[in-house]
XYZ file of C-alpha atoms in Angstrom:
249
model
C -51.385 42.579 97.861
C -47.775 43.224 96.836
C -46.029 40.972 94.329
C -43.610 39.665 96.947
C -46.561 38.675 99.129
C -48.429 36.829 96.385
C -45.525 34.438 95.886
C -45.752 33.513 99.559
C -49.529 33.322 99.854
C -50.858 29.843 98.983
C -53.822 29.344 96.700
C -56.684 28.222 98.962
C -58.228 24.824 98.493
C -61.786 24.962 97.168
C -64.196 22.110 96.604
C -65.265 21.230 93.097
C -68.575 22.858 92.185
C -71.847 21.034 92.528
C -73.146 21.807 89.058
C -76.755 21.271 90.074
C -76.364 24.014 92.696
C -74.571 26.264 90.218
C -77.290 25.881 87.586
C -79.998 26.847 90.089
C -78.507 30.281 90.737
C -80.698 32.954 89.136
C -79.457 35.103 86.282
C -80.480 38.726 85.805
C -78.865 39.403 82.432
C -78.154 42.845 81.063
C -77.171 43.852 77.543
C -73.437 44.244 78.092
C -71.723 43.540 74.763
C -68.934 41.169 73.858
C -65.708 42.961 72.941
C -62.516 41.598 71.332
C -59.499 41.309 73.604
C -57.228 42.124 70.659
C -58.140 45.778 71.256
C -56.276 45.670 74.563
C -52.924 47.448 74.866
C -49.766 45.961 76.365
C -49.122 44.128 78.649
C -52.141 42.072 77.521
C -51.500 39.528 74.801
C -54.129 37.506 72.952
C -53.534 33.973 71.747
C -56.828 32.307 70.703
C -55.670 28.811 71.541
C -58.519 26.792 70.048
C -58.365 28.532 66.673
C -54.593 28.005 66.599
C -55.110 24.319 67.442
C -57.611 23.932 64.597
C -60.643 23.147 66.759
C -63.718 23.074 64.467
C -65.814 26.221 64.837
C -63.291 28.119 66.970
C -63.087 31.858 66.303
C -59.682 33.538 65.770
C -60.314 36.052 68.549
C -60.967 36.087 72.291
C -64.250 37.847 73.070
C -65.343 38.753 76.594
C -67.950 40.985 78.174
C -66.966 44.633 78.449
C -66.601 44.543 82.247
C -64.407 41.454 81.971
C -62.261 43.268 79.397
C -61.716 46.245 81.687
C -60.955 44.054 84.696
C -58.404 42.064 82.711
C -56.649 45.318 81.845
C -56.453 46.140 85.544
C -55.030 42.686 86.243
C -52.340 43.110 83.589
C -51.366 46.565 84.824
C -50.970 45.272 88.381
C -48.497 42.549 87.377
C -44.788 43.103 88.106
C -42.639 44.712 85.398
C -41.664 42.235 82.705
C -44.720 40.043 83.253
C -47.715 40.075 80.920
C -51.178 38.551 80.823
C -52.065 36.161 77.981
C -55.726 35.578 77.134
C -56.220 32.120 75.648
C -59.997 31.884 75.376
C -63.131 33.779 76.301
C -66.592 33.501 74.780
C -66.961 30.153 73.083
C -69.459 29.044 70.397
C -71.726 26.222 71.499
C -70.392 23.814 68.883
C -66.838 24.322 70.188
C -68.053 23.490 73.694
C -69.756 20.381 72.331
C -66.637 19.322 70.427
C -64.389 19.718 73.484
C -66.802 17.840 75.731
C -67.294 14.963 73.305
C -63.575 14.655 72.581
C -62.553 14.515 76.242
C -65.431 12.159 77.061
C -64.368 9.707 74.360
C -60.701 9.970 75.359
C -61.491 9.115 78.975
C -63.781 6.252 77.911
C -61.029 4.819 75.703
C -58.461 4.920 78.489
C -60.856 3.768 81.217
C -63.313 1.225 79.781
C -64.180 0.208 83.355
C -65.842 3.574 84.068
C -69.626 3.658 84.146
C -71.631 6.518 82.619
C -71.805 8.490 85.857
C -68.041 8.326 86.394
C -67.340 9.237 82.778
C -69.547 12.285 83.066
C -67.978 13.300 86.378
C -64.431 13.010 85.049
C -65.298 14.933 81.886
C -67.037 17.733 83.766
C -63.936 18.144 85.891
C -62.386 19.980 82.931
C -65.179 20.665 80.410
C -68.665 21.747 81.411
C -71.700 20.200 79.758
C -72.598 22.130 76.589
C -75.703 24.175 77.336
C -77.402 27.170 75.761
C -80.180 27.025 78.343
C -80.835 30.663 79.388
C -81.155 29.524 82.998
C -78.043 27.302 83.057
C -75.557 28.108 80.271
C -72.041 26.740 79.980
C -69.726 29.382 81.527
C -67.792 30.083 78.333
C -71.027 30.694 76.419
C -71.709 33.740 78.597
C -68.592 35.776 77.842
C -67.868 35.880 81.570
C -65.454 32.934 81.655
C -61.888 33.503 80.507
C -58.782 31.327 80.231
C -55.526 33.131 80.992
C -51.851 32.597 81.733
C -48.717 34.680 82.238
C -45.829 35.525 79.918
C -42.395 37.098 80.220
C -41.185 40.344 78.677
C -40.536 38.545 75.389
C -44.080 37.193 75.216
C -43.150 33.611 76.044
C -45.539 31.846 78.400
C -44.268 31.165 81.896
C -44.030 27.736 83.486
C -47.336 26.948 85.241
C -46.849 23.310 86.208
C -49.129 21.831 83.541
C -50.236 22.713 80.047
C -53.354 24.718 79.274
C -56.289 22.289 79.057
C -54.203 19.411 80.411
C -56.804 17.045 81.867
C -54.775 15.816 84.821
C -54.619 16.384 88.600
C -51.593 18.653 88.043
C -53.939 21.235 86.507
C -55.846 21.746 89.745
C -55.071 25.250 90.932
C -53.756 24.210 94.348
C -51.959 21.054 93.172
C -48.505 22.511 93.810
C -49.572 23.703 97.258
C -49.951 20.110 98.467
C -46.260 19.226 98.628
C -43.252 20.662 100.442
C -40.883 18.658 98.246
C -40.922 20.697 95.027
C -37.993 21.084 92.684
C -36.947 24.495 91.398
C -39.150 24.313 88.297
C -42.178 23.344 90.342
C -41.555 26.158 92.823
C -41.462 28.666 89.957
C -44.706 27.249 88.589
C -46.319 27.407 92.027
C -45.298 31.056 92.426
C -46.594 31.889 88.939
C -49.937 30.291 89.772
C -50.087 32.261 92.993
C -49.305 35.512 91.185
C -52.024 34.886 88.601
C -54.574 33.758 91.175
C -54.168 36.727 93.508
C -53.996 39.262 90.661
C -57.252 37.920 89.192
C -58.925 37.614 92.598
C -58.061 41.237 93.395
C -60.154 42.337 90.412
C -63.209 40.290 91.376
C -62.601 37.096 89.411
C -63.163 33.641 90.864
C -61.239 30.524 89.898
C -62.466 27.061 88.907
C -60.469 24.796 91.284
C -59.714 22.104 88.701
C -58.157 24.543 86.202
C -55.458 27.049 87.142
C -56.164 28.971 83.928
C -59.974 29.321 84.223
C -61.483 32.430 85.823
C -65.022 33.778 85.945
C -66.740 37.090 86.361
C -70.491 37.590 86.188
C -71.533 34.037 85.328
C -73.059 31.392 87.588
C -69.684 29.954 88.614
C -68.659 33.440 89.721
C -71.858 33.780 91.719
C -71.266 30.349 93.273
C -67.678 30.895 94.375
C -68.062 34.600 95.051
C -71.095 34.208 97.279
C -73.349 36.338 95.071
C -77.098 35.847 95.079
C -77.339 35.914 91.302
C -75.329 35.938 88.104
C -75.340 38.855 85.680
C -74.377 37.098 82.439
C -76.504 34.594 80.584
C -75.699 32.991 77.215
C -74.854 35.383 74.420
C -73.839 35.416 70.774
C -71.533 37.519 68.656
C -73.064 40.542 67.013
C -73.398 39.785 63.294
C -74.435 41.942 60.376
C -77.585 39.817 60.069
C -78.527 40.543 63.692
C -77.873 44.245 63.199
C -80.114 44.368 60.148
C -82.865 42.581 62.062
C -82.698 45.139 64.867
C -82.723 47.998 62.392
């Protein structure tokens, strides 16, 4: 799809995932390694958002599976001149997932004391999946197949996307700006940027989490769910450490 067409092609509306259905999808994991996105050439940029924000346990790098790495390069090279791809997060340690989940859960509970436990969990899972290292149902970011991305201009500054990364509000839903014909100029630019990102990622086999314009998946259970695949190919994984290497040797 040409760049001019992506700006005119709306992001389709997708239902939120039923996490019980997602977790039941089988996983046939291989041994594909995690690789650092900082190896990538221009026009890919890496900004490990959680490490920069001081999140406890966050790593100062964005790791993804090798196939995800190569597909992200193809995405970046297909973008129009002067536009780059920014990787904000990839593989995530379990304790970071737990911290994010707990923090959002408590924030929602503070602002909405009327919510019962079921509603609190539902609202939290809208933006942060339940921390899980279960080999049969891992959190997407623990697999190295989930990646958070945005776009930047030729100077490396991030483009307007209509909401902030990790903003837990309805405006972060991927198709939020598709629901109104009364957008101002800034909102129209953000809508077109979302469309460009969505279609560029989709063209390389990624699927999008509907509640987060920045979140894309390849190979994990969410990818299998939204892509109509019978199974996932990435289970939970860990970084290769010198201790693990010595054990194997």
